Amino acid sequence: MHRFVLLLTCVATIACSALAGKPTQRQPDPNRGLYAIWAKPEQQKLPLVKGGQICLQWKEVQPEADRYDFAPLDAALAEMHKAGRPTTVQINGNLRPDFLFRQIPHHPAKLSVQVRDKQGTLMFWHPNHVKAYLGLLEAYGRHLRESPYRSIVVGVRLNFNAIGTEHMFVEPAYRDLDQWITPPGVEPGTAWTREAADEYRQTVIAAFIKNFTPEVTVFVRNNVAIDWALAEHFQAGRLGLFHTSSEVEPRSWGTEKQYLAFLQYARCGRTLAYAESWADAWGRHGGKTDPRWCSPCQWNYWRLLVDLHCGVSFIGVYGSDLRHAAEPEFKAAFQFARRYAGYHASPSVAPGAWVALREGNFLKGDYTFLMERLDGDASRPVEKAGPDDQRYGAWARVIPAGGRARFRLDDRFAASLDSGATIRVVYLDEGRGEFRVDAAGVQLAVPMKDSGRWQVTETVVPSGSFRRHDQEADVTVTTPGDLTLHMVEVVRGK
């Protein structure tokens, strides 16, 4: 396991710091874009939203041990189909069918915040639970494969539905079998062990692969990707990746490992990735509010940037964030993500390339998209630069007086710019004087007006100018005084 974590770290370092591990060329998925989650109908219909989410409970689709009822799934799919919206599908385990509590030992306590059954928590590793869940997956997979609406299904989320939907760990205080209720006539279970949980996990993964693929994509939570047994499935694109932990950067080393799986398998184009944010831009989720160190518009924007950086094609956005979609800073952020989502492994047709300058605490370094900042610019990182009411300034880098920052495009993207390009530089307008942008023989002097706000300057580069040439950098920003930069972007066309 430690060797694999080290491998992921090395791969991510290469992907974050340079384009040495260049992506394979693949066509962007036609369903790429923003997906409304936990959203109201009017938010799901926003033009910038590509698709949505169908989320059902196990209890809804299996009323009896020998009977499944997928009518709620069919109704939701029909509604999405009528609206012309692709969707992800998931069956959660927050609520289980009542009959399971007559067949499986259970603890009277709710062993996770995700457990909503009043009877308590089922012994998921018990043979009767395993049999019941495998039966559901067989029926669920067959139904979805044969559905007339299969074409709008982007993929299914692989839920283990062990304790709640995601969790598998039983705290030591609840492991004593004397605490568990065994229904009459049912074989007593065994105490929870990590080995039993791992066996259950592998059994469920195998069942999803068997019952859904290749007709339906299965998205596997990216912390599961840190497993040698599944590497070949991700490398071959037989399994996709998802997580519900997107923030402006990982909040810990543990969650950073999940992002690294995206960098290893999704960014390079081996497989597809779907991501949801941990909470909305204000930190609200599950009835609680997490602290935020930057403004909501900045949090929303940088969360979208990290998903693009990691190779996410399907970006889930909370309805509470989409409620602000008409506000300029939120609207611009959503439009940016919508434009770039899914093109990370399609350099010859991508709409543009960019570098968002930062350092950060995790996933250290710039967020990049088919472009990199070259070493040696002596810049220093800053946080919370500029006004809070602009989306850019959670992170930036200051180019020192007399210094320069150099940027290089992915070769295949550069070679594909037959119709020319527009260079955009986002900078903090502080002080007087001017800085210069050089791109493929075109020079632009940008005057500073000391407005104290982030500004965007543009210059057009003629067709053919970016075909590979001798100079190392494609874009260079030179400044006589300190200059705070957020992004350099090369947009296809004029």
Coordinates of C-alpha atoms in Angstrom, one line a residue:
M1 CA 0.0 0.0 0.0
H2 CA 2.8 2.5 0.9
R3 CA 4.4 1.8 -2.5
F4 CA 1.2 2.6 -4.3
V5 CA 0.7 5.8 -2.4
L6 CA 4.2 6.8 -3.2
L7 CA 3.5 6.0 -6.9
L8 CA 0.4 8.2 -6.9
T9 CA 2.4 11.0 -5.2
C10 CA 5.1 10.9 -7.9
V11 CA 2.6 10.8 -10.7
A12 CA 0.7 13.7 -9.3
T13 CA 3.9 15.7 -8.8
I14 CA 4.7 15.2 -12.5
A15 CA 1.1 16.2 -13.5
C16 CA 1.1 19.2 -11.3
S17 CA 4.5 20.6 -12.0
A18 CA 4.8 19.9 -15.8
L19 CA 3.2 18.3 -18.8
A20 CA 5.8 15.5 -18.9
G21 CA 3.0 13.0 -18.5
K22 CA 1.0 14.3 -21.5
P23 CA -2.6 13.1 -21.9
T24 CA -3.6 10.7 -24.5
Q25 CA -5.7 12.3 -27.2
R26 CA -9.3 11.4 -26.9
Q27 CA -12.6 13.0 -27.9
P28 CA -14.3 14.9 -25.0
D29 CA -17.4 13.1 -23.6
P30 CA -20.5 14.6 -25.2
N31 CA -22.1 14.8 -21.8
R32 CA -19.3 16.8 -20.2
G33 CA -20.2 19.9 -18.2
L34 CA -22.0 21.0 -15.0
Y35 CA -24.5 18.8 -13.2
A36 CA -27.1 20.1 -10.8
I37 CA -27.2 18.3 -7.5
W38 CA -29.6 18.8 -4.6
A39 CA -31.2 21.4 -6.9
K40 CA -34.7 22.8 -7.5
P41 CA -36.3 22.2 -10.9
E42 CA -35.7 25.8 -12.0
Q43 CA -32.0 25.4 -11.2
Q44 CA -31.8 22.2 -13.2
K45 CA -33.1 24.0 -16.2
L46 CA -30.5 26.7 -16.3
P47 CA -28.8 26.9 -19.7
L48 CA -25.3 26.5 -18.2
V49 CA -26.4 23.2 -16.6
K50 CA -25.8 20.1 -18.7
G51 CA -27.3 17.4 -16.6
G52 CA -28.6 16.2 -13.2
Q53 CA -28.6 13.5 -10.6
I54 CA -31.1 10.7 -9.8
C55 CA -30.7 9.6 -6.2
L56 CA -32.9 6.8 -4.8
Q57 CA -32.9 4.8 -1.6
W58 CA -32.6 1.0 -1.4
K59 CA -35.9 1.1 0.5
E60 CA -37.7 2.7 -2.4
V61 CA -36.8 0.0 -5.0
Q62 CA -37.1 -3.2 -3.0
P63 CA -40.4 -3.5 -1.1
E64 CA -40.1 -7.2 -0.4
A65 CA -37.3 -9.8 -0.3
D66 CA -38.4 -11.3 -3.7
R67 CA -39.7 -8.2 -5.4
Y68 CA -38.0 -5.1 -6.9
D69 CA -39.8 -2.0 -8.0
F70 CA -37.8 0.3 -10.3
A71 CA -40.8 2.5 -11.1
P72 CA -39.3 5.5 -9.2
L73 CA -36.1 5.1 -11.3
D74 CA -38.0 4.9 -14.5
A75 CA -40.1 7.9 -13.7
A76 CA -37.0 10.0 -12.9
L77 CA -35.3 8.8 -16.1
A78 CA -38.3 9.6 -18.2
E79 CA -38.4 13.1 -16.7
M80 CA -34.7 13.7 -17.5
H81 CA -35.1 12.3 -21.0
K82 CA -38.0 14.6 -21.7
A83 CA -35.9 17.6 -20.5
G84 CA -33.0 16.4 -22.7
R85 CA -30.7 16.1 -19.7
P86 CA -28.1 13.3 -19.1
T87 CA -27.8 12.1 -15.5
T88 CA -25.9 10.1 -13.0
V89 CA -27.8 7.4 -11.1
Q90 CA -27.3 6.2 -7.5
I91 CA -29.1 4.0 -5.1
N92 CA -28.1 4.9 -1.5
G93 CA -28.3 2.9 1.6
N94 CA -29.4 5.5 4.1
L95 CA -32.8 3.8 4.3
R96 CA -33.0 0.0 4.0
P97 CA -36.1 -2.2 3.3
D98 CA -37.8 -3.1 6.6
F99 CA -37.7 -6.8 5.8
L100 CA -33.9 -6.8 6.1
F101 CA -34.1 -6.1 9.8
R102 CA -36.0 -9.4 10.1
Q103 CA -33.2 -11.3 8.3
I104 CA -30.0 -9.7 9.4
P105 CA -28.5 -8.9 12.8
H106 CA -28.4 -5.2 13.6
H107 CA -27.2 -2.8 16.2
P108 CA -29.9 -0.6 17.7
A109 CA -27.7 2.5 17.4
K110 CA -27.1 4.5 14.2
L111 CA -23.4 3.9 13.7
S112 CA -23.0 6.7 11.2
V113 CA -24.7 10.1 10.5
Q114 CA -25.6 8.5 7.2
V115 CA -27.9 5.9 8.8
R116 CA -31.5 7.0 8.8
D117 CA -33.2 3.7 9.7
K118 CA -35.0 3.9 13.1
Q119 CA -34.2 0.3 13.7
G120 CA -30.5 1.0 13.7
T121 CA -27.5 -0.3 11.7
L122 CA -27.5 -3.6 9.8
M123 CA -24.5 -6.0 10.1
F124 CA -23.4 -5.4 6.5
W125 CA -20.8 -8.2 6.5
H126 CA -23.4 -10.9 7.5
P127 CA -24.0 -13.4 4.6
N128 CA -27.7 -12.5 4.5
H129 CA -26.9 -8.8 3.9
V130 CA -24.3 -9.7 1.3
K131 CA -26.8 -11.9 -0.5
A132 CA -29.5 -9.2 -0.4
Y133 CA -27.3 -6.5 -1.8
L134 CA -25.9 -8.7 -4.5
G135 CA -29.4 -9.5 -5.5
L136 CA -30.3 -5.9 -5.7
L137 CA -27.3 -5.1 -7.9
E138 CA -28.1 -7.9 -10.3
A139 CA -31.7 -6.7 -10.7
Y140 CA -30.6 -3.0 -10.8
G141 CA -27.9 -3.6 -13.4
R142 CA -30.2 -5.7 -15.6
H143 CA -33.0 -3.1 -15.4
L144 CA -30.6 -0.2 -16.3
R145 CA -28.9 -2.1 -19.1
E146 CA -32.3 -2.8 -20.7
S147 CA -33.8 0.7 -20.0
P148 CA -35.0 2.7 -23.0
Y149 CA -33.4 5.7 -21.3
R150 CA -29.9 4.1 -21.0
S151 CA -28.4 6.6 -23.4
I152 CA -28.9 9.5 -21.0
V153 CA -27.2 7.7 -18.1
V154 CA -23.7 9.1 -17.7
G155 CA -22.9 6.4 -15.2
V156 CA -23.9 4.8 -11.9
R157 CA -22.2 5.6 -8.6
L158 CA -20.7 2.6 -6.9
N159 CA -22.2 2.7 -3.4
F160 CA -21.1 0.1 -0.9
N161 CA -24.2 0.7 1.2
A162 CA -22.5 -0.9 4.1
I163 CA -23.1 1.6 7.0
G164 CA -25.2 4.3 5.4
T165 CA -24.0 4.8 1.9
E166 CA -20.2 5.3 2.2
H167 CA -19.0 4.1 5.6
M168 CA -17.6 0.6 6.6
F169 CA -15.8 1.2 9.9
V170 CA -17.4 0.0 13.2
E171 CA -16.0 1.8 16.2
P172 CA -14.5 -0.6 18.9
A173 CA -17.2 0.4 21.4
Y174 CA -19.9 -1.2 19.1
R175 CA -18.1 -4.4 18.1
D176 CA -19.2 -6.6 21.0
L177 CA -21.7 -9.1 19.6
D178 CA -23.8 -8.9 22.8
Q179 CA -24.9 -5.4 21.6
W180 CA -26.2 -6.7 18.3
I181 CA -29.8 -7.9 17.9
T182 CA -30.2 -11.2 16.1
P183 CA -33.7 -11.9 14.7
P184 CA -35.3 -15.2 15.5
G185 CA -34.1 -18.1 13.3
V186 CA -31.2 -16.1 11.9
E187 CA -27.6 -17.3 12.3
P188 CA -25.6 -15.0 14.6
G189 CA -23.0 -12.9 12.9
T190 CA -19.3 -12.5 13.6
A191 CA -17.6 -9.5 15.1
W192 CA -16.6 -6.7 12.7
T193 CA -13.0 -6.9 11.4
R194 CA -11.1 -5.0 8.7
E195 CA -10.7 -8.2 6.8
A196 CA -14.4 -8.7 6.7
A197 CA -15.0 -5.1 5.5
D198 CA -12.3 -5.5 2.8
E199 CA -13.9 -8.8 1.6
Y200 CA -17.3 -7.1 1.4
R201 CA -15.8 -4.2 -0.5
Q202 CA -14.1 -6.4 -3.1
T203 CA -17.3 -8.5 -3.5
V204 CA -19.4 -5.4 -4.2
I205 CA -16.9 -4.0 -6.6
A206 CA -16.9 -7.2 -8.5
A207 CA -20.7 -7.3 -8.6
F208 CA -20.9 -3.8 -10.1
I209 CA -18.4 -4.7 -12.8
K210 CA -20.3 -7.8 -13.6
N211 CA -23.8 -6.3 -13.6
F212 CA -23.2 -2.9 -15.2
T213 CA -20.2 -2.8 -17.4
P214 CA -19.5 -2.4 -20.3
E215 CA -23.0 -1.1 -21.2
V216 CA -23.1 1.3 -18.2
T217 CA -20.1 3.2 -16.8
V218 CA -19.5 2.6 -13.1
F219 CA -18.0 5.5 -11.1
V220 CA -15.9 4.3 -8.2
R221 CA -15.1 6.5 -5.2
N222 CA -11.5 7.6 -5.8
N223 CA -10.2 6.5 -2.4
V224 CA -10.9 3.0 -3.6
A225 CA -8.6 3.6 -6.6
I226 CA -5.7 3.3 -4.2
D227 CA -5.8 -0.4 -4.7
W228 CA -3.5 -2.5 -6.9
A229 CA -6.4 -4.9 -7.7
L230 CA -8.3 -2.2 -9.6
A231 CA -5.5 -0.4 -11.3
E232 CA -6.0 -2.3 -14.6
H233 CA -9.7 -1.4 -14.7
F234 CA -9.0 2.3 -14.4
Q235 CA -6.1 2.2 -16.8
A236 CA -8.3 0.6 -19.4
G237 CA -11.2 2.9 -18.7
R238 CA -13.5 0.1 -17.6
L239 CA -14.2 2.0 -14.4
G240 CA -14.6 5.7 -13.9
L241 CA -13.9 7.7 -10.7
F242 CA -15.9 10.0 -8.5
H243 CA -15.7 11.8 -5.2
T244 CA -17.8 14.1 -3.1
S245 CA -14.9 16.0 -1.6
S246 CA -14.1 18.8 -4.0
E247 CA -12.9 22.0 -2.3
V248 CA -10.5 24.7 -3.3
E249 CA -7.8 22.3 -2.4
P250 CA -7.8 19.0 -0.4
R251 CA -8.3 19.6 3.3
S252 CA -5.8 17.0 4.4
W253 CA -3.3 14.5 3.2
G254 CA -5.9 11.8 3.4
T255 CA -8.2 13.6 1.0
E256 CA -5.3 14.7 -1.2
K257 CA -4.7 11.0 -1.9
Q258 CA -8.1 10.9 -3.5
Y259 CA -7.4 13.9 -5.8
L260 CA -4.1 12.1 -6.8
A261 CA -6.2 9.2 -8.1
F262 CA -7.9 11.7 -10.4
L263 CA -4.5 13.0 -11.6
Q264 CA -3.3 9.5 -12.3
Y265 CA -6.2 8.1 -14.2
A266 CA -8.6 10.9 -15.3
R267 CA -6.4 13.9 -16.2
C268 CA -4.3 11.8 -18.6
G269 CA -7.5 10.6 -20.3
R270 CA -7.4 6.9 -19.2
T271 CA -10.9 7.1 -17.7
L272 CA -13.7 9.5 -16.9
A273 CA -14.2 11.4 -13.6
Y274 CA -17.2 12.9 -11.8
A275 CA -16.9 15.2 -8.8
E276 CA -19.2 16.9 -6.3
S277 CA -18.2 19.5 -3.8
W278 CA -17.9 18.7 -0.1
A279 CA -20.3 21.6 0.7
D280 CA -21.6 24.7 -1.0
A281 CA -19.5 27.9 -1.4
W282 CA -20.6 29.0 2.0
G283 CA -19.6 25.7 3.7
R284 CA -23.2 24.5 4.2
H285 CA -23.9 20.7 4.0
G286 CA -25.8 18.2 6.0
G287 CA -27.2 20.7 8.4
K288 CA -23.9 22.2 9.4
T289 CA -21.5 24.9 8.1
D290 CA -17.8 24.5 7.6
P291 CA -15.5 27.5 8.0
R292 CA -14.4 29.3 4.8
W293 CA -11.1 31.3 4.6
C294 CA -12.0 33.1 1.4
S295 CA -15.2 34.7 0.0
P296 CA -18.0 32.4 -1.4
C297 CA -17.4 33.6 -5.0
Q298 CA -13.7 32.8 -4.7
W299 CA -14.4 29.4 -3.1
N300 CA -16.9 28.5 -5.8
Y301 CA -14.4 29.5 -8.6
W302 CA -11.3 27.8 -7.2
R303 CA -13.3 24.6 -6.5
L304 CA -14.2 24.5 -10.2
L305 CA -10.6 25.2 -11.2
V306 CA -9.3 22.2 -9.1
D307 CA -11.8 19.9 -10.7
L308 CA -10.7 21.0 -14.2
H309 CA -7.1 20.6 -13.1
C310 CA -7.8 17.1 -12.0
G311 CA -9.4 16.0 -15.3
V312 CA -13.0 16.0 -14.1
S313 CA -15.5 15.8 -17.0
F314 CA -18.8 16.0 -15.0
I315 CA -18.8 18.6 -12.3
G316 CA -21.7 18.4 -9.7
V317 CA -22.8 21.8 -8.4
Y318 CA -25.1 22.3 -5.4
G319 CA -28.4 24.0 -6.0
S320 CA -27.6 26.5 -3.3
D321 CA -24.6 27.6 -5.4
L322 CA -26.6 27.6 -8.7
R323 CA -29.1 30.0 -6.9
H324 CA -26.4 32.6 -7.5
A325 CA -25.8 31.8 -11.1
A326 CA -27.1 35.1 -12.3
E327 CA -24.5 37.0 -10.2
P328 CA -21.6 38.1 -12.3
E329 CA -18.8 36.4 -10.4
F330 CA -20.6 33.1 -10.0
K331 CA -21.9 33.2 -13.6
A332 CA -18.4 33.8 -15.0
A333 CA -17.0 31.0 -13.0
F334 CA -19.7 28.5 -14.1
Q335 CA -19.3 29.6 -17.7
F336 CA -15.5 29.0 -17.5
A337 CA -15.9 25.5 -16.0
R338 CA -18.6 24.7 -18.6
R339 CA -16.3 25.7 -21.4
Y340 CA -13.3 23.6 -20.3
A341 CA -14.9 20.6 -18.6
G342 CA -13.9 17.4 -20.4
Y343 CA -11.3 18.8 -22.7
H344 CA -8.3 18.0 -20.5
A345 CA -7.3 15.0 -22.7
S346 CA -8.3 16.6 -26.0
P347 CA -5.5 19.1 -26.8
S348 CA -6.2 19.3 -30.5
V349 CA -9.8 20.5 -30.0
A350 CA -9.7 22.1 -26.6
P351 CA -11.2 25.6 -26.4
G352 CA -8.1 26.9 -24.6
A353 CA -5.3 26.3 -22.2
W354 CA -4.5 28.1 -18.9
V355 CA -2.5 28.3 -15.7
A356 CA -4.0 29.6 -12.5
L357 CA -1.0 30.7 -10.3
R358 CA -0.9 29.5 -6.7
E359 CA 1.1 27.5 -4.1
G360 CA -1.4 26.3 -1.6
N361 CA -1.0 23.7 1.2
F362 CA -2.1 20.6 -0.7
L363 CA -1.8 19.8 -4.3
K364 CA 1.0 22.4 -4.1
G365 CA 1.6 24.5 -7.2
D366 CA -0.4 26.0 -10.0
Y367 CA -3.7 24.6 -11.3
T368 CA -3.1 23.9 -15.0
F369 CA -4.9 23.0 -18.1
L370 CA -2.8 22.0 -21.2
M371 CA -0.3 24.7 -20.2
E372 CA 2.5 25.1 -17.6
R373 CA 4.5 27.8 -15.9
L374 CA 8.2 27.3 -16.4
D375 CA 10.5 27.3 -13.4
G376 CA 12.9 30.1 -12.4
D377 CA 10.6 33.1 -12.2
A378 CA 11.4 33.9 -8.5
S379 CA 7.7 34.6 -7.9
R380 CA 6.2 34.3 -4.4
P381 CA 2.8 33.0 -3.5
V382 CA 0.1 35.2 -1.9
E383 CA -3.4 34.5 -0.5
K384 CA -6.5 36.7 -0.4
A385 CA -5.1 39.2 -2.9
G386 CA -7.4 41.9 -4.1
P387 CA -11.1 42.5 -3.3
D388 CA -13.3 39.7 -1.8
D389 CA -16.0 40.5 -4.3
Q390 CA -13.9 39.3 -7.2
R391 CA -13.5 35.6 -7.8
Y392 CA -9.8 35.4 -8.5
G393 CA -7.8 36.3 -5.4
A394 CA -7.9 33.3 -3.0
W395 CA -4.4 32.6 -4.4
A396 CA -2.0 34.3 -6.7
R397 CA 1.7 34.8 -7.3
V398 CA 3.7 38.0 -7.2
I399 CA 6.3 38.4 -10.0
P400 CA 9.1 40.6 -8.4
A401 CA 10.2 43.9 -9.9
G402 CA 12.4 43.3 -12.9
G403 CA 11.2 39.7 -13.1
R404 CA 9.3 37.6 -15.6
A405 CA 7.0 34.6 -15.7
R406 CA 7.1 32.2 -18.7
F407 CA 4.5 29.8 -19.8
R408 CA 4.5 26.9 -22.3
L409 CA 1.6 25.3 -24.1
D410 CA 1.0 21.6 -24.6
D411 CA 2.7 20.9 -28.0
R412 CA -0.4 19.4 -29.6
F413 CA -2.6 22.3 -28.5
A414 CA -0.1 24.8 -29.8
A415 CA 0.1 23.0 -33.1
S416 CA -3.7 23.0 -33.5
L417 CA -4.1 26.8 -33.3
D418 CA -4.6 27.3 -37.1
S419 CA -7.1 30.1 -36.6
G420 CA -4.9 32.0 -34.1
A421 CA -5.5 32.7 -30.5
T422 CA -6.4 35.3 -27.9
I423 CA -4.0 35.7 -24.9
R424 CA -5.7 36.7 -21.7
V425 CA -3.8 37.8 -18.6
V426 CA -5.6 38.3 -15.3
Y427 CA -3.6 40.7 -13.0
L428 CA -4.2 42.8 -9.9
D429 CA -4.0 46.5 -10.9
E430 CA -1.8 48.0 -8.2
G431 CA 0.6 50.8 -8.7
R432 CA 1.6 52.7 -11.9
G433 CA 3.8 52.0 -14.9
E434 CA 3.2 49.1 -17.2
F435 CA 4.1 45.4 -17.8
R436 CA 4.6 43.6 -21.0
V437 CA 3.1 40.4 -22.5
D438 CA 5.1 38.6 -25.3
A439 CA 3.4 35.8 -27.2
A440 CA 4.8 34.2 -30.4
G441 CA 6.3 37.5 -31.7
V442 CA 3.4 39.7 -30.6
Q443 CA 4.1 42.2 -27.8
L444 CA 1.6 44.1 -25.7
A445 CA 2.3 46.9 -23.2
V446 CA -0.3 46.9 -20.4
P447 CA -0.6 50.2 -18.4
M448 CA -1.3 50.0 -14.7
K449 CA -3.9 52.4 -13.3
D450 CA -3.8 51.5 -9.6
S451 CA -7.5 50.7 -9.3
G452 CA -6.9 48.0 -6.7
R453 CA -9.0 45.5 -8.6
W454 CA -8.4 42.5 -10.8
Q455 CA -8.3 43.3 -14.5
V456 CA -8.2 41.2 -17.7
T457 CA -6.1 42.2 -20.6
E458 CA -6.3 40.6 -24.1
T459 CA -4.1 40.4 -27.2
V460 CA -4.6 38.5 -30.4
V461 CA -2.0 36.2 -31.9
P462 CA -2.2 35.5 -35.6
S463 CA -2.8 32.0 -37.0
G464 CA 0.1 29.7 -37.2
S465 CA 2.2 31.7 -34.7
F466 CA 2.2 29.0 -32.0
R467 CA 3.4 26.1 -34.2
R468 CA 6.5 24.8 -32.4
H469 CA 9.4 27.1 -32.6
D470 CA 12.8 27.4 -31.0
Q471 CA 12.0 29.6 -28.0
E472 CA 11.2 27.8 -24.8
A473 CA 8.2 29.8 -23.7
D474 CA 5.0 30.5 -25.6
V475 CA 3.9 33.4 -23.4
T476 CA 6.1 35.6 -21.3
V477 CA 5.0 38.3 -18.8
T478 CA 7.7 40.8 -17.9
T479 CA 7.3 43.6 -15.3
P480 CA 9.5 46.4 -14.0
G481 CA 7.6 46.5 -10.7
D482 CA 5.9 43.9 -8.5
L483 CA 3.0 42.3 -10.4
T484 CA 0.4 40.0 -8.9
L485 CA -0.9 37.5 -11.4
H486 CA -3.8 35.1 -11.2
M487 CA -4.0 33.5 -14.7
V488 CA -2.6 33.4 -18.1
E489 CA -5.0 31.8 -20.6
V490 CA -4.6 31.1 -24.3
V491 CA -8.0 30.9 -26.0
R492 CA -8.5 29.2 -29.4
G493 CA -9.5 31.7 -32.1
K494 CA -9.6 35.5 -32.2

